[in-house]
Short mmCIF file of C-alpha atoms in Angstrom, two decimals:
data_model
loop_
_atom_site.label_atom_id
_atom_site.label_comp_id
_atom_site.label_asym_id
_atom_site.label_seq_id
_atom_site.Cartn_x
_atom_site.Cartn_y
_atom_site.Cartn_z
CA UNK A 7 132.04 100.89 127.58
CA UNK A 8 128.95 103.14 127.80
CA UNK A 9 128.82 103.34 131.62
CA UNK A 10 125.30 104.06 132.91
CA UNK A 11 122.64 104.75 130.30
CA UNK A 12 119.11 106.01 130.93
CA UNK A 13 116.09 106.22 128.66
CA UNK A 14 114.16 108.30 127.89
CA UNK A 15 115.92 111.65 128.30
CA UNK A 16 112.65 113.57 128.56
CA UNK A 17 109.04 112.59 129.12
CA UNK A 18 105.76 114.36 129.75
CA UNK A 19 103.07 112.32 131.49
CA UNK A 20 99.46 113.07 132.29
CA UNK A 21 98.25 112.57 135.87
CA UNK A 22 97.40 108.92 136.44
CA UNK A 23 99.50 107.55 133.60
CA UNK A 24 102.25 105.02 134.21
CA UNK A 25 105.72 104.62 132.78
CA UNK A 26 109.03 102.85 133.28
CA UNK A 27 112.36 104.64 133.40
CA UNK A 28 115.08 102.39 132.06
CA UNK A 29 118.60 102.14 133.49
CA UNK A 30 121.42 99.91 132.25
CA UNK A 31 125.06 99.70 133.29
CA UNK A 32 127.82 97.75 131.58
CA UNK A 33 130.47 97.94 134.32
CA UNK A 34 129.36 94.76 136.14
CA UNK A 35 128.56 96.83 139.22
CA UNK A 36 126.68 95.05 141.95
CA UNK A 37 125.01 98.11 143.51
CA UNK A 38 122.48 100.27 141.66
CA UNK A 39 120.48 103.28 142.81
CA UNK A 40 117.64 105.56 141.76
CA UNK A 41 117.62 109.20 142.84
CA UNK A 42 115.38 112.16 142.15
CA UNK A 43 116.51 115.75 142.15
CA UNK A 44 113.98 118.53 142.61
CA UNK A 45 114.90 122.15 141.75
CA UNK A 46 117.34 123.62 144.27
CA UNK A 47 117.52 120.39 146.19
CA UNK A 48 120.01 117.60 146.58
CA UNK A 49 119.55 114.07 145.36
CA UNK A 50 117.04 111.97 147.27
CA UNK A 51 117.38 108.18 147.18
CA UNK A 52 114.24 106.41 145.93
CA UNK A 53 115.30 102.76 145.80
CA UNK A 54 118.52 100.84 145.66
CA UNK A 55 119.68 97.30 144.92
CA UNK A 56 122.70 95.41 146.20
CA UNK A 57 122.47 92.69 143.55
CA UNK A 58 120.14 90.87 141.19
CA UNK A 59 116.90 89.96 142.96
CA UNK A 60 117.53 92.25 145.95
CA UNK A 61 116.01 95.72 146.29
CA UNK A 62 115.27 98.05 149.19
CA UNK A 63 113.62 101.40 149.86
CA UNK A 64 115.47 104.66 150.13
CA UNK A 65 114.30 107.99 151.54
CA UNK A 66 111.39 108.66 149.17
CA UNK A 67 110.01 105.34 147.78
CA UNK A 68 106.28 106.14 147.77
CA UNK A 69 104.73 106.04 144.30
CA UNK A 70 107.57 104.02 142.78
CA UNK A 71 108.50 100.39 142.25
CA UNK A 72 111.69 98.70 141.10
CA UNK A 73 112.95 95.30 140.09
CA UNK A 74 116.42 93.89 139.49
CA UNK A 75 116.30 90.71 137.46
CA UNK A 76 119.82 91.10 136.01
CA UNK A 77 123.06 92.73 137.13
CA UNK A 78 122.87 95.22 134.28
CA UNK A 79 119.30 96.54 134.46
CA UNK A 80 117.42 98.42 137.17
CA UNK A 81 114.12 99.87 135.87
CA UNK A 82 112.03 102.32 137.90
CA UNK A 83 108.25 102.10 137.56
CA UNK A 84 105.76 104.91 138.19
CA UNK A 85 102.28 103.42 138.42
CA UNK A 86 99.99 106.43 138.89
CA UNK A 87 101.88 109.58 137.98
CA UNK A 88 101.27 112.64 140.16
CA UNK A 89 102.49 116.25 139.74
CA UNK A 90 104.70 115.74 142.83
CA UNK A 91 106.73 113.27 140.78
CA UNK A 92 107.86 116.00 138.39
CA UNK A 93 111.62 115.85 138.80
CA UNK A 94 114.90 114.81 137.23
CA UNK A 95 115.66 111.15 137.85
CA UNK A 96 119.20 109.79 138.03
CA UNK A 97 120.28 106.19 138.02
CA UNK A 98 123.67 105.30 139.48
CA UNK A 99 125.78 102.23 140.01
CA UNK A 100 128.81 101.34 142.12
CA UNK A 101 131.11 98.46 142.88
CA UNK A 102 131.31 97.94 146.60
CA UNK A 103 134.84 96.78 146.96
CA UNK A 104 137.84 99.01 147.51
CA UNK A 105 136.10 102.14 146.27
CA UNK A 106 132.65 103.48 146.87
CA UNK A 107 132.05 106.17 144.31
CA UNK A 108 128.86 106.03 142.30
CA UNK A 109 128.69 106.43 138.56
CA UNK A 110 125.64 108.35 137.37
CA UNK A 111 123.62 108.27 134.20
CA UNK A 112 122.69 111.49 132.35
CA UNK A 113 119.22 111.68 133.91
CA UNK A 114 115.59 111.61 132.79
CA UNK A 115 113.59 114.83 133.05
CA UNK A 116 109.99 113.94 133.84
CA UNK A 117 107.06 116.35 133.88
CA UNK A 118 103.64 115.28 135.14
CA UNK A 119 100.76 117.60 134.20
CA UNK B 16 115.77 116.74 158.82
CA UNK B 17 118.72 117.65 156.64
CA UNK B 18 121.58 115.39 157.70
CA UNK B 19 124.01 116.87 155.17
CA UNK B 20 124.00 120.62 154.69
CA UNK B 21 125.65 122.89 152.19
CA UNK B 22 124.71 126.30 153.48
CA UNK B 23 126.13 128.34 150.60
CA UNK B 24 123.93 127.94 147.53
CA UNK B 25 126.43 129.79 145.35
CA UNK B 26 130.03 130.99 145.25
CA UNK B 27 131.94 133.19 142.79
CA UNK B 28 135.73 133.10 142.58
CA UNK B 29 138.27 134.68 140.28
CA UNK B 30 140.25 132.39 137.99
CA UNK B 31 143.51 131.33 139.61
CA UNK B 32 142.27 131.89 143.16
CA UNK B 33 141.22 129.28 145.71
CA UNK B 34 137.63 128.00 145.86
CA UNK B 35 136.46 126.65 149.21
CA UNK B 36 133.19 124.75 149.35
CA UNK B 37 131.80 123.73 152.72
CA UNK B 38 129.63 120.89 153.96
CA UNK B 39 128.28 120.13 157.44
CA UNK B 40 126.70 116.92 158.68
CA UNK B 41 124.78 115.95 161.78
CA UNK B 42 125.02 112.15 161.90
CA UNK B 43 128.14 111.08 163.81
CA UNK B 44 127.82 107.59 162.28
CA UNK B 45 128.84 108.90 158.85
CA UNK B 46 132.29 107.58 158.05
CA UNK B 47 132.74 108.11 154.34
CA UNK B 48 132.32 111.32 152.38
CA UNK B 49 132.37 112.12 148.69
CA UNK B 50 132.26 115.20 146.50
CA UNK B 51 130.56 115.21 143.13
CA UNK B 52 130.57 117.80 140.38
CA UNK B 53 127.54 118.35 138.17
CA UNK B 54 127.26 120.23 134.90
CA UNK B 55 123.81 121.24 133.55
CA UNK B 56 121.89 118.44 131.81
CA UNK B 57 124.43 115.84 132.92
CA UNK B 58 124.63 113.37 135.77
CA UNK B 59 126.95 114.05 138.73
CA UNK B 60 130.53 112.88 138.34
CA UNK B 61 132.72 111.70 141.19
CA UNK B 62 135.47 114.10 142.21
CA UNK B 63 137.15 113.03 145.43
CA UNK B 64 136.40 111.12 148.62
CA UNK B 65 137.64 110.86 152.19
CA UNK B 66 137.31 108.25 154.88
CA UNK B 67 136.76 109.21 158.51
CA UNK B 68 140.14 107.72 159.43
CA UNK B 69 141.80 110.56 157.52
CA UNK B 70 141.60 114.31 157.86
CA UNK B 71 142.86 115.20 154.39
CA UNK B 72 142.86 113.73 150.91
CA UNK B 73 144.44 115.32 147.88
CA UNK B 74 144.03 114.73 144.16
CA UNK B 75 145.69 117.24 141.90
CA UNK B 76 144.03 120.63 142.30
CA UNK B 77 141.39 119.19 144.64
CA UNK B 78 141.81 118.67 148.38
CA UNK B 79 139.15 117.59 150.84
CA UNK B 80 139.53 118.29 154.55
CA UNK B 81 137.55 116.53 157.24
CA UNK B 82 137.04 117.84 160.79
CA UNK B 83 135.21 115.07 162.61
CA UNK B 84 134.80 116.93 165.89
CA UNK B 85 133.07 119.80 164.08
CA UNK B 86 131.26 117.45 161.69
CA UNK B 87 132.51 119.59 158.85
CA UNK B 88 134.25 118.96 155.57
CA UNK B 89 135.49 121.30 152.90
CA UNK B 90 136.63 121.02 149.31
CA UNK B 91 139.49 123.25 148.19
CA UNK B 92 140.16 123.86 144.51
CA UNK B 93 143.50 125.50 143.74
CA UNK B 94 143.93 127.14 141.31
CA UNK B 95 140.32 127.57 140.21
CA UNK B 96 139.65 127.37 136.47
CA UNK B 97 136.62 128.46 134.43
CA UNK B 98 135.93 124.79 133.62
CA UNK B 99 135.38 124.20 137.34
CA UNK B 100 132.14 126.20 137.14
CA UNK B 101 129.48 123.66 138.11
CA UNK B 102 127.29 122.57 141.02
CA UNK B 103 129.19 120.66 143.71
CA UNK B 104 127.46 118.15 145.96
CA UNK B 105 128.84 116.55 149.07
CA UNK B 106 127.51 113.15 150.11
CA UNK B 107 127.92 111.06 153.26
CA UNK B 108 127.44 107.43 154.18
CA UNK B 109 127.84 105.27 157.25
CA UNK B 110 128.96 102.29 155.10
CA UNK B 111 126.77 100.11 157.27
CA UNK B 112 126.50 97.60 154.47
CA UNK B 113 123.71 99.34 152.64
CA UNK B 114 126.04 101.91 151.05
CA UNK B 115 123.32 104.51 151.01
CA UNK B 116 124.46 108.08 150.55
CA UNK B 117 122.83 111.26 151.82
CA UNK B 118 123.44 114.24 149.56
CA UNK B 119 123.63 117.92 150.38
CA UNK B 120 121.67 120.47 148.36
CA UNK B 121 124.70 121.61 146.38
CA UNK B 122 126.78 124.76 145.90
CA UNK B 123 126.93 126.44 142.50
CA UNK B 124 130.50 127.55 141.82
CA UNK B 125 131.20 130.18 139.21
CA UNK B 126 134.82 130.81 138.30
CA UNK B 127 135.24 134.19 136.66
CA UNK B 128 137.83 134.57 133.91
#
């Protein structure tokens, strides 16, 4: 049981490049989330999904896209990388039943130069 | 507009003493609160939660207190241990069906041996 896994751990992008951050969970959780954490700040919700085929915007969705074709996977797409997207990205999942805590992946540190 | 605030960016406590971390919120619709602990280069891990129908929840050395009228919650760690040194985030949700959480900016706790 690996929990929530994220790849890659680190990435440097040039302005205008695109990339996909991968997130997979093996806990059969229905809810999945993408957050970004900037230095000295809390976690800001980018997108979330309540199940396969259903996604919705969070607080800071601009510049990102997501899809949820399976329960396990929730990739985050950056189409035209900008320096403002330099951040640490965390994927999380939860089972919305009797408990509500989220389980987080180890994060992806992204630098856009 | 910061709906969840952790006004102390850092806190130092002697080993064995009590650590008190504070969190204030502005949205009276929030009805579920969680605390997460985060070590460097790792994702946040769930620590303890509290529902708005309670004013206290205890789990071992960790106790969370909720004062709804003051829109304030606090995390008490007794006794504090060096391994508790980490960044602590509080998060709040209105459990409206979207299960979106708003995170505070975190408090860095250092427990001195």
